[in-house]
Tab-separated table of C-alpha atoms and ligand atoms in Angstrom:
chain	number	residue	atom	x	y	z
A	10	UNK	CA	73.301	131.793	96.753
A	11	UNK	CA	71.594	133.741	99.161
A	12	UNK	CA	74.041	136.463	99.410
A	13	UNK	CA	72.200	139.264	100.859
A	14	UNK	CA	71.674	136.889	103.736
A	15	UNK	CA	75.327	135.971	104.096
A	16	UNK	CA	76.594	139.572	104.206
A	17	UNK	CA	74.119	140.519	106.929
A	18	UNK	CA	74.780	137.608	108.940
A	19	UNK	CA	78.968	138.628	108.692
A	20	UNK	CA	78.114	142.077	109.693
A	21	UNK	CA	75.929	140.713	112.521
A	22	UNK	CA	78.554	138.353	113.665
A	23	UNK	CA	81.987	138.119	112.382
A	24	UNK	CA	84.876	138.063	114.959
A	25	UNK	CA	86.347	141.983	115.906
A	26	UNK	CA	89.765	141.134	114.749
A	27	UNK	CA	92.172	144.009	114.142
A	28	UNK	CA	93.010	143.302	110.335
A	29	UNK	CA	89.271	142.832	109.873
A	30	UNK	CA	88.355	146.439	111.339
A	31	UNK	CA	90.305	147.864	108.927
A	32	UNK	CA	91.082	147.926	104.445
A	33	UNK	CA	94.543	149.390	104.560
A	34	UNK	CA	96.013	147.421	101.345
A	35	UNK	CA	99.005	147.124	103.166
A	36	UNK	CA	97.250	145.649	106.557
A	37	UNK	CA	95.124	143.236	104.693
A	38	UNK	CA	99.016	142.419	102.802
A	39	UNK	CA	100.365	141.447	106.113
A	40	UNK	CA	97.334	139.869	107.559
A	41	UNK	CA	96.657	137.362	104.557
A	42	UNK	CA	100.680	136.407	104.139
A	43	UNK	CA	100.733	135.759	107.792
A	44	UNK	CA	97.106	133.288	107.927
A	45	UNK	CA	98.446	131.645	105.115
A	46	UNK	CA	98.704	127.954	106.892
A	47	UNK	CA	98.535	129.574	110.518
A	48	UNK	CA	95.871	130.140	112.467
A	49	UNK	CA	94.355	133.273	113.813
A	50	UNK	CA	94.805	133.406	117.378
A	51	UNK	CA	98.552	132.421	116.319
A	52	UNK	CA	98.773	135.256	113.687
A	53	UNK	CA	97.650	138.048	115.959
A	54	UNK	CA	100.063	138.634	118.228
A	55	UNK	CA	102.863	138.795	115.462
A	56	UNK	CA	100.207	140.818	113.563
A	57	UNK	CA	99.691	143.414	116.112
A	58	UNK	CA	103.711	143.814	117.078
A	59	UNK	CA	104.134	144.066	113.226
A	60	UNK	CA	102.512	147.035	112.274
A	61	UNK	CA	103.516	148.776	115.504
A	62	UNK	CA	107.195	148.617	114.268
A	63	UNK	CA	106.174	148.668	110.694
A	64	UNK	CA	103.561	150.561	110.409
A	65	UNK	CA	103.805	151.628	106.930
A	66	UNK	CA	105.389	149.583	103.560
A	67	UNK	CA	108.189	152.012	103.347
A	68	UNK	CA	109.631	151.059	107.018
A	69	UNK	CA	109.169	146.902	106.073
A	70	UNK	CA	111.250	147.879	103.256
A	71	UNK	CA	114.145	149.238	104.989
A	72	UNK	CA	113.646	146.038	107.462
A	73	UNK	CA	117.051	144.357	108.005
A	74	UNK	CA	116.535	140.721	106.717
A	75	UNK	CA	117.361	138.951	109.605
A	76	UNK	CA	116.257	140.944	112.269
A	77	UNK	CA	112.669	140.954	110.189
A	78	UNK	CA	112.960	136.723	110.154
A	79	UNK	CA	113.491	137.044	113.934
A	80	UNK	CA	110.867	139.178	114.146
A	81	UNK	CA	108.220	135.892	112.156
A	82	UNK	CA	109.977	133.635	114.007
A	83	UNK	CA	107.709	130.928	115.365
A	84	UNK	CA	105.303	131.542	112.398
A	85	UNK	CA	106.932	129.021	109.999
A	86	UNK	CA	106.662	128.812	106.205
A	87	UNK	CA	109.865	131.209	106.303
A	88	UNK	CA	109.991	131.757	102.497
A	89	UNK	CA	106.280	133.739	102.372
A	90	UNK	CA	108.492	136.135	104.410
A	91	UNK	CA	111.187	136.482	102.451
A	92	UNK	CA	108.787	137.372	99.794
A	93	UNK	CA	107.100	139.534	101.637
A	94	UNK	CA	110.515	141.819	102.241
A	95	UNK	CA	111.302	142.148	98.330
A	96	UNK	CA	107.544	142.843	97.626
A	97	UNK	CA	108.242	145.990	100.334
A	98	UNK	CA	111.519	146.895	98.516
A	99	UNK	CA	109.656	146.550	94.893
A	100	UNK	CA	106.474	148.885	96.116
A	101	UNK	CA	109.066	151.274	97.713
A	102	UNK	CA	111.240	151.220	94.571
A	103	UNK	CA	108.770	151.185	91.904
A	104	UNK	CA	105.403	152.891	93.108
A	105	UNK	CA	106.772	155.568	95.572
A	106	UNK	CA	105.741	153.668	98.425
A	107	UNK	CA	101.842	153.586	97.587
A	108	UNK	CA	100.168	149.875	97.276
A	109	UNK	CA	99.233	148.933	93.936
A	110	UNK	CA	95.841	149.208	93.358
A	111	UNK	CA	95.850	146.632	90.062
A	112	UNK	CA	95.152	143.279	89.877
A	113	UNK	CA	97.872	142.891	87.704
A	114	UNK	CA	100.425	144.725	88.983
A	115	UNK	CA	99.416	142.908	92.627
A	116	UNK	CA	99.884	139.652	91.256
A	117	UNK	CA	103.455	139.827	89.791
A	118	UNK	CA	105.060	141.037	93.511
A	119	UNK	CA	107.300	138.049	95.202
A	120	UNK	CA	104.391	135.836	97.211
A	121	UNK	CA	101.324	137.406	96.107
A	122	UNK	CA	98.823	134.696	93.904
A	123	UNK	CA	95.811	134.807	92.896
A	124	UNK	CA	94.150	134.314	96.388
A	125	UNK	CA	96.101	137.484	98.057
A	126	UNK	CA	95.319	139.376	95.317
A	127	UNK	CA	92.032	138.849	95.153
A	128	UNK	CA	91.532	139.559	98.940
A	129	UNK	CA	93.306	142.605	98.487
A	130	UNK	CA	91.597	143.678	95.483
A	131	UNK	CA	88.087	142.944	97.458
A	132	UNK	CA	88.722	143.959	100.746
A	133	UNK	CA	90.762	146.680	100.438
A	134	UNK	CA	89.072	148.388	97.008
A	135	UNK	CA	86.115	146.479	97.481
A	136	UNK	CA	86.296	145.185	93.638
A	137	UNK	CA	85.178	142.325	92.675
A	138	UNK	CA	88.224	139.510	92.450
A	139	UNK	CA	87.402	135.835	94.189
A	140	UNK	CA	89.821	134.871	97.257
A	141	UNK	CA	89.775	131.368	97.215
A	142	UNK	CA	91.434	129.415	99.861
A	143	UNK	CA	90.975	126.720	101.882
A	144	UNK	CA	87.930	127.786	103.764
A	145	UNK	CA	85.855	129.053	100.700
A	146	UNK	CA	86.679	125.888	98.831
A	147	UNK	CA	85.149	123.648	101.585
A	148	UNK	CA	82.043	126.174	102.301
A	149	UNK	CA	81.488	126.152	98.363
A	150	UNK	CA	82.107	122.319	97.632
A	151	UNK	CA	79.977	121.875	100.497
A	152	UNK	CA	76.797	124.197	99.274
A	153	UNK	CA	77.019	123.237	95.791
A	154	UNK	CA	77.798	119.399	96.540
A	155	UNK	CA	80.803	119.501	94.302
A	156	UNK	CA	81.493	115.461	94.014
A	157	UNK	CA	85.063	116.927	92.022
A	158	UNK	CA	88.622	116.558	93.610
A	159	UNK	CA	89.550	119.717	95.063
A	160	UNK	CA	93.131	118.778	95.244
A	161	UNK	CA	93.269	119.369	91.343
A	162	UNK	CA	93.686	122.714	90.070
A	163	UNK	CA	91.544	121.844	87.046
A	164	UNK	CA	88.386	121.499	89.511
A	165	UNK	CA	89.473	124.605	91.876
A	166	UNK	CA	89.547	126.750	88.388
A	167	UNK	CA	85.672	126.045	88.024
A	168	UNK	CA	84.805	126.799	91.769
A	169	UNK	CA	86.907	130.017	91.470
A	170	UNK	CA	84.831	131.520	88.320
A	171	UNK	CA	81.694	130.093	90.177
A	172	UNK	CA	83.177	131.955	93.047
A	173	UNK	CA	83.524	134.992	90.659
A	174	UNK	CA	80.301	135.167	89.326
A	175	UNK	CA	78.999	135.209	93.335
A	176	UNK	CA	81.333	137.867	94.526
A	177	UNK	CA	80.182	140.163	90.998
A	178	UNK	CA	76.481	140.176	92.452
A	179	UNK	CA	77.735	140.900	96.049
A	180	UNK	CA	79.795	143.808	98.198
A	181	UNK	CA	83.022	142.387	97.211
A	182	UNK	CA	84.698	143.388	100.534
A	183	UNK	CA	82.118	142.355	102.950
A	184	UNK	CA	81.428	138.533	100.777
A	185	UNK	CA	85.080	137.979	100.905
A	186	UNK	CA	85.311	138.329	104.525
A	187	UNK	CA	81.872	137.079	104.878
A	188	UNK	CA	83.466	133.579	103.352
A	189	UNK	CA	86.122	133.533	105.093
A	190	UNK	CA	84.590	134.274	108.636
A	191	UNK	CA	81.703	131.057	107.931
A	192	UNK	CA	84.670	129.142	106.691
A	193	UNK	CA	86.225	129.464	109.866
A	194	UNK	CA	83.978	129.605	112.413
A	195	UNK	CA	80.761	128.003	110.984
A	196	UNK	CA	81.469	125.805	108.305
A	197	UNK	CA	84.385	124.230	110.090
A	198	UNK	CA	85.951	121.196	109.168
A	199	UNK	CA	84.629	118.818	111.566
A	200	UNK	CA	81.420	119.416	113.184
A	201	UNK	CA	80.088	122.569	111.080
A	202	UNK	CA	77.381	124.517	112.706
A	203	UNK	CA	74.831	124.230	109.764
A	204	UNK	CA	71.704	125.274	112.543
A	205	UNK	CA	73.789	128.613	112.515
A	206	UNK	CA	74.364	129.106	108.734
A	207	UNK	CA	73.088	131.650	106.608
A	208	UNK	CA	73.695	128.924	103.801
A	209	UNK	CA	71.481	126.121	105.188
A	210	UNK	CA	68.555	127.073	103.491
A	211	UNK	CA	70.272	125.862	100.084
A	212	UNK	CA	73.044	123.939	101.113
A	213	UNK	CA	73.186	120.780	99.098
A	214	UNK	CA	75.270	119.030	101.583
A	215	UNK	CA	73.443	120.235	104.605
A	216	UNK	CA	70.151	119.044	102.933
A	217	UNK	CA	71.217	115.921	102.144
A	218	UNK	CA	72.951	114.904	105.256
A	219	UNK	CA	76.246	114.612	103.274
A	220	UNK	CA	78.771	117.594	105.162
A	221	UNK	CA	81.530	115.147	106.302
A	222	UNK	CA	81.560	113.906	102.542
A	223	UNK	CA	82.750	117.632	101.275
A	224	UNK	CA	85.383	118.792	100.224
A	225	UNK	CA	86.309	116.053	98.597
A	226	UNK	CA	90.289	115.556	98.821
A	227	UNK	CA	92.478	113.046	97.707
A	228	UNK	CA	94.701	111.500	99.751
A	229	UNK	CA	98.223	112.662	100.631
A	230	UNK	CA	101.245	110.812	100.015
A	231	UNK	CA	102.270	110.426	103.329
A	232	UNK	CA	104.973	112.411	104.885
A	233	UNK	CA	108.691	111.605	104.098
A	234	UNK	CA	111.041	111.019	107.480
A	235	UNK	CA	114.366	112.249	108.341
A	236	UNK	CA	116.516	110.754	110.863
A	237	UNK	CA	118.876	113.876	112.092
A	238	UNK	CA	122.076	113.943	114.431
A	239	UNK	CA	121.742	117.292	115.387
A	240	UNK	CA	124.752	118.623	116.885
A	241	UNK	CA	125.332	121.151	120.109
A	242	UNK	CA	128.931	122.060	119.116
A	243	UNK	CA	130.911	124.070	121.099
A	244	UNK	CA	134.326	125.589	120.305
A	245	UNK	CA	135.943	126.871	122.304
A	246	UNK	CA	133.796	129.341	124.932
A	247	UNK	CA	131.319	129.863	121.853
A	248	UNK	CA	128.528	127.711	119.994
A	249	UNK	CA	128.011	126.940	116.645
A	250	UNK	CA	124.682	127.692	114.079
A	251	UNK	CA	124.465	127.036	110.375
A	252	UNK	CA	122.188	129.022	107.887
A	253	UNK	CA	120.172	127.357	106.259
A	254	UNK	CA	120.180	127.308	101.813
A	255	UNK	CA	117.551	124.558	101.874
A	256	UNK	CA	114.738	125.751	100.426
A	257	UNK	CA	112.360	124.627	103.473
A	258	UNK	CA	113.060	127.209	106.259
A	259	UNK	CA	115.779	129.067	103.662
A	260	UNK	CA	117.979	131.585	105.713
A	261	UNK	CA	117.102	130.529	109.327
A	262	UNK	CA	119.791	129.406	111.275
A	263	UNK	CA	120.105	125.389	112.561
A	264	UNK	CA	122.279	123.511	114.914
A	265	UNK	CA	124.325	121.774	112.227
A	266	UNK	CA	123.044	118.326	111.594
A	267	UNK	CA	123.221	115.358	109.606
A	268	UNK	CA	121.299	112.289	108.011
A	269	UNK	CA	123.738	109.667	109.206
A	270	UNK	CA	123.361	106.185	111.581
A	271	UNK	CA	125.302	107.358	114.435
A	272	UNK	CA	127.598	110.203	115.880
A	273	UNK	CA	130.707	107.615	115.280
A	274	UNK	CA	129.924	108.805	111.022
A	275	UNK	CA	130.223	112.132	111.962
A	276	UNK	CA	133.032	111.521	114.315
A	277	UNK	CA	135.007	110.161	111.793
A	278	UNK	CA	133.943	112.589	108.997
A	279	UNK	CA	135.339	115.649	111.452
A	280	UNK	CA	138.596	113.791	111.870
A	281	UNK	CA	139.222	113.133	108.471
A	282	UNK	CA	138.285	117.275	107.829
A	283	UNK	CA	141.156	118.064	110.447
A	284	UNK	CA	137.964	118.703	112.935
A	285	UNK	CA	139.242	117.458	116.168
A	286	UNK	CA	136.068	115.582	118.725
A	287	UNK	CA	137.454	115.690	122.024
A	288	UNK	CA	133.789	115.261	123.632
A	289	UNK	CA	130.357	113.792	123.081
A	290	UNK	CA	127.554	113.492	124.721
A	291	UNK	CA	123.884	111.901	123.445
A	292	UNK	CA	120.892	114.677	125.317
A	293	UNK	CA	117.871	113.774	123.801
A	294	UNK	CA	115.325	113.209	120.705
A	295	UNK	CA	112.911	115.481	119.398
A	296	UNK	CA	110.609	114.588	116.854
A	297	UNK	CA	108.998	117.401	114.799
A	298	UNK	CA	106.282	117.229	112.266
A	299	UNK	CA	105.889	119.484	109.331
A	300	UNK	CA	103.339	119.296	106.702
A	301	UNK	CA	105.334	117.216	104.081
A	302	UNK	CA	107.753	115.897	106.807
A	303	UNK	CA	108.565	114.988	109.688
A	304	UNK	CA	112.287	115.306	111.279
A	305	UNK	CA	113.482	112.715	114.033
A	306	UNK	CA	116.652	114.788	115.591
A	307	UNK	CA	118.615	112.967	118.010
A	308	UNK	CA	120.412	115.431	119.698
A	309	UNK	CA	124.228	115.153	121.218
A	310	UNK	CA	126.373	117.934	122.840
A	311	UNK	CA	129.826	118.079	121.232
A	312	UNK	CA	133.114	120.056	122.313
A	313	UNK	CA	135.142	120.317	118.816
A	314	UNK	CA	138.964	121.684	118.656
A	315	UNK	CA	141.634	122.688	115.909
A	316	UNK	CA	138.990	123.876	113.152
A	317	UNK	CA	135.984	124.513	112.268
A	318	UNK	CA	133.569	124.322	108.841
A	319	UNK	CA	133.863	127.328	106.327
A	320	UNK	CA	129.555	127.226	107.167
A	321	UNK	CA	129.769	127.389	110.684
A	322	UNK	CA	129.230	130.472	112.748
A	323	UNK	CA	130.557	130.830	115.976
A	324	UNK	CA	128.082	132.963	118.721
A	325	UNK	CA	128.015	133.453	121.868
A	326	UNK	CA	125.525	131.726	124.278
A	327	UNK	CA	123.294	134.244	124.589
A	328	UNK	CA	123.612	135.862	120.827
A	329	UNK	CA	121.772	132.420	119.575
A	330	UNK	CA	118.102	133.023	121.287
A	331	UNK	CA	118.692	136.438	119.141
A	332	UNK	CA	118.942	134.663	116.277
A	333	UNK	CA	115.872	133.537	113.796
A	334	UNK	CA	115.475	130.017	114.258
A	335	UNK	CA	112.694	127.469	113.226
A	336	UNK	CA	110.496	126.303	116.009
A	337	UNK	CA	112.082	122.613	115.616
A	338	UNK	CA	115.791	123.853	116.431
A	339	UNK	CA	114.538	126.326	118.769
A	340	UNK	CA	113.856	124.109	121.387
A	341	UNK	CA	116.448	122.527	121.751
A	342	UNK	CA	118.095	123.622	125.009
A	343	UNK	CA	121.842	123.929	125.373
B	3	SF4	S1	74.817	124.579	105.975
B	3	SF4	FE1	76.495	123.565	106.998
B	3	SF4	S2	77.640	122.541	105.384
B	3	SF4	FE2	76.291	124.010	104.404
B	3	SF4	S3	77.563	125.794	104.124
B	3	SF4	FE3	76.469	126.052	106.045
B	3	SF4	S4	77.812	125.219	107.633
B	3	SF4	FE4	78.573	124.532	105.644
C-alpha cells in the first residue's frame, strides 16, 4: 500500500473536526464510543456539549447516571453509555484519574474492544494497534479485492493483522485517521470517489471495475417486528413512565406498553390487577425502525384509577421531557 501517499493526502484534506484536532486519550474515548453506529454530523453536537461539562474523566465519573443518559439522549445504542460511566468510575478508582496508556489494560474497561483500543492506542500514543471498523474493512476489502465474507469474524481476523502489518510501516496516528477519513468521505459506500483516492493507483477493485462488489456481506436475517400498545396513562393529575430492564435501550424510561391484539387485553388485564380504566382513547401509530427491529406502537391515551403497577412512576407533565428517553417514545406527544 502506498502509505506515504495516503498520510499526505489525510493531512492535505481530512475534515477539521474537533476530536480530530486533538489526541487527548480521553477525547478520542468519547469521540469513538459516540461514532460507534452514528454519524458525524450527529455525534458533534453531543460531542462538543460533552466535554464542556465533562471536560476531564474524573468529572464523567462523578456523572449522575441518569442525568448523564439524558445528557446521550437521542444518540441511541444506550448500553455503550452505560459502559462508558463505569469505565470513568474504574479509571478514577483504579489509575488516579490518568487514562491507561496499555493495550491491555484499555481493553478490559466496560465497552472498550479491540477497535477503541486500537484507535486509542494509535491516535492518542501514536503506537501501532489496527482500528478496524466498518469503514477500514470496506476501504481494505475493496483495495485488496478480498472475495471473503466480512460478516465472519474468521475473515475480519486476517484483514485486521493485514491491517497490522500496514499501520507497523506507517505513523500510526495519522494512518488510523487517514483510514477512517477515506472510509468516510472517499471510499463511501455507494458511489466512492476512486478519481480522488490516494489508493487508486493499486486498488484491485478500482482497477478492475469491481467497487460495488466489495465488501462482500452476507445477508441479514431480516428484522423481527413488534406490534406495541403503547399507553399514555394518566393518574390522577400525573403521567406514568416505566424504566426499562430490557437489554435494548436498558435504563431509559418508556410509556408502558405491551405486545397484545387490542387495548380490550390490556383493559381486562388492569381490571383483573385491581387497575381501574375509566377512559381510553386510540391517538395514533408510530412505526420505528431499529437495526435488528422494528416497533409498530399504536398509541392510546388512558385515564387509570384505584392503583397503579409496583413499575410505574408517576411524574409530572413537564418532569417527563427531563427524563432520558429513546428517540421512539420520545415523540410521542401527550
Ligand atoms: S480507489 Fe475507489 S474503491 Fe479503491 S480504495 Fe479508493 S475509493 Fe475505494
Amino acid at each position: 500500500m502506498d502509505i506515504k501517499r495516503l498520510e499526505a493526502w489525510y493531512e492535505k484534506n481530512h475534515r477539521k473536526l474537533i476530536f480530530r484536532e486533538t489526541n487527548h486519550p480521553y477525547y478520542i474515548w468519547v469521540s469513538e464510543i459516540m461514532l460507534q453506529q452514528t454519524q458525524v454530523e450527529a455525534v458533534l453536537p453531543y460531542f462538543e456539549r460533552h466535554i464542556k461539562k465533562y471536560p476531564t474523566v474524573k468529572e464523567l465519573a462523578l456523572a449522575d447516571e441518569v442525568v448523564f443518559q439524558k445528557d446521550v439522549e437521542g444518540l441511541g445504542y444506550y448500553r455503550r453509555f452505560k459502559n462508558m460511566l463505569k469505565a470513568a468510575k474504574i479509571i478514577v478508582d483504579e489509575y488516579q484519574g490518568v487514562f491507561p496508556n496499555q493495550y491491555n489494560d484499555l481493553i478490559k474497561l466496560p465497552g472498550i474492544g479491540k477497535y477503541t483500543a486500537g484507535a486509542i492506542m494509535s491516535i492518542s500514543y501514536n503506537l501501532p494497534y489496527s482500528a478496524l471498523d466498518g469503514n477500514v474493512i470496506r476501504v481494505l476489502s475493496r483495495y485488496l479485492g478480498k472475495e471473503e465474507d466480512m460478516r465472519l469474524e474468521k475473515n475480519r481476523k486476517v484483514l485486521d493483522s493485514i491491517n497490522q502489518s500496514f499501520i507497523e510501516n506507517a505513523t500510526p496516528k495519522i494512518y488510523t485517521q487517514a483510514m477512517m477519513e477515506l472510509g468516510a468521505k472517499v471510499c463511501r459506500p455507494k458511489n466512492p470517489k476512486c478519481e480522488e483516492c490516494p489508493l487508486s493507483e493499486h486498488c484491485f477493485a478500482y482497477l478492475n471495475d469491481q467497487v460495488e462488489k466489495f465488501p462482500v456481506l452476507s445477508k441479514l436475517k431480516d428484522k423481527k417486528e413488534f406490534n406495541y400498545i403503547t399507553l399514555i396513562i394518566q393518574y390522577e393529575d400525573k403521567y406514568i413512565l416505566r424504566k426499562r430492564t430490557e437489554s435494548l435501550l436498558e435504563g431509559m424510561y418508556e410509556y408502558p406498553q405491551y405486545e397484545v391484539e387490542s387495548i380490550s387485553n390490556i383493559v381486562n388485564d388492569f381490571e383483573d390487577q385491581g387497575i381501574h380504566v375509566s377512559y381510553y382513547q386510540y391517538q395514533k401509530s408510530y412505526r420505528h425502525i431499529f437495526t435488528h427491529q422494528v416497533w409498530n406502537m399504536h398509541i392510546y391515551k388512558v385515564i387509570v384509577k384505584d392503583k397503579i403497577m409496583e413499575d410505574w412512576i408517576l411524574l409530572d407533565k413537564e418532569k417527563i421531557s427531563e427524563m432520558p428517553m429513546a428517540i421512539a417514545h420520545r415523540k410521542i406527544k401527550i
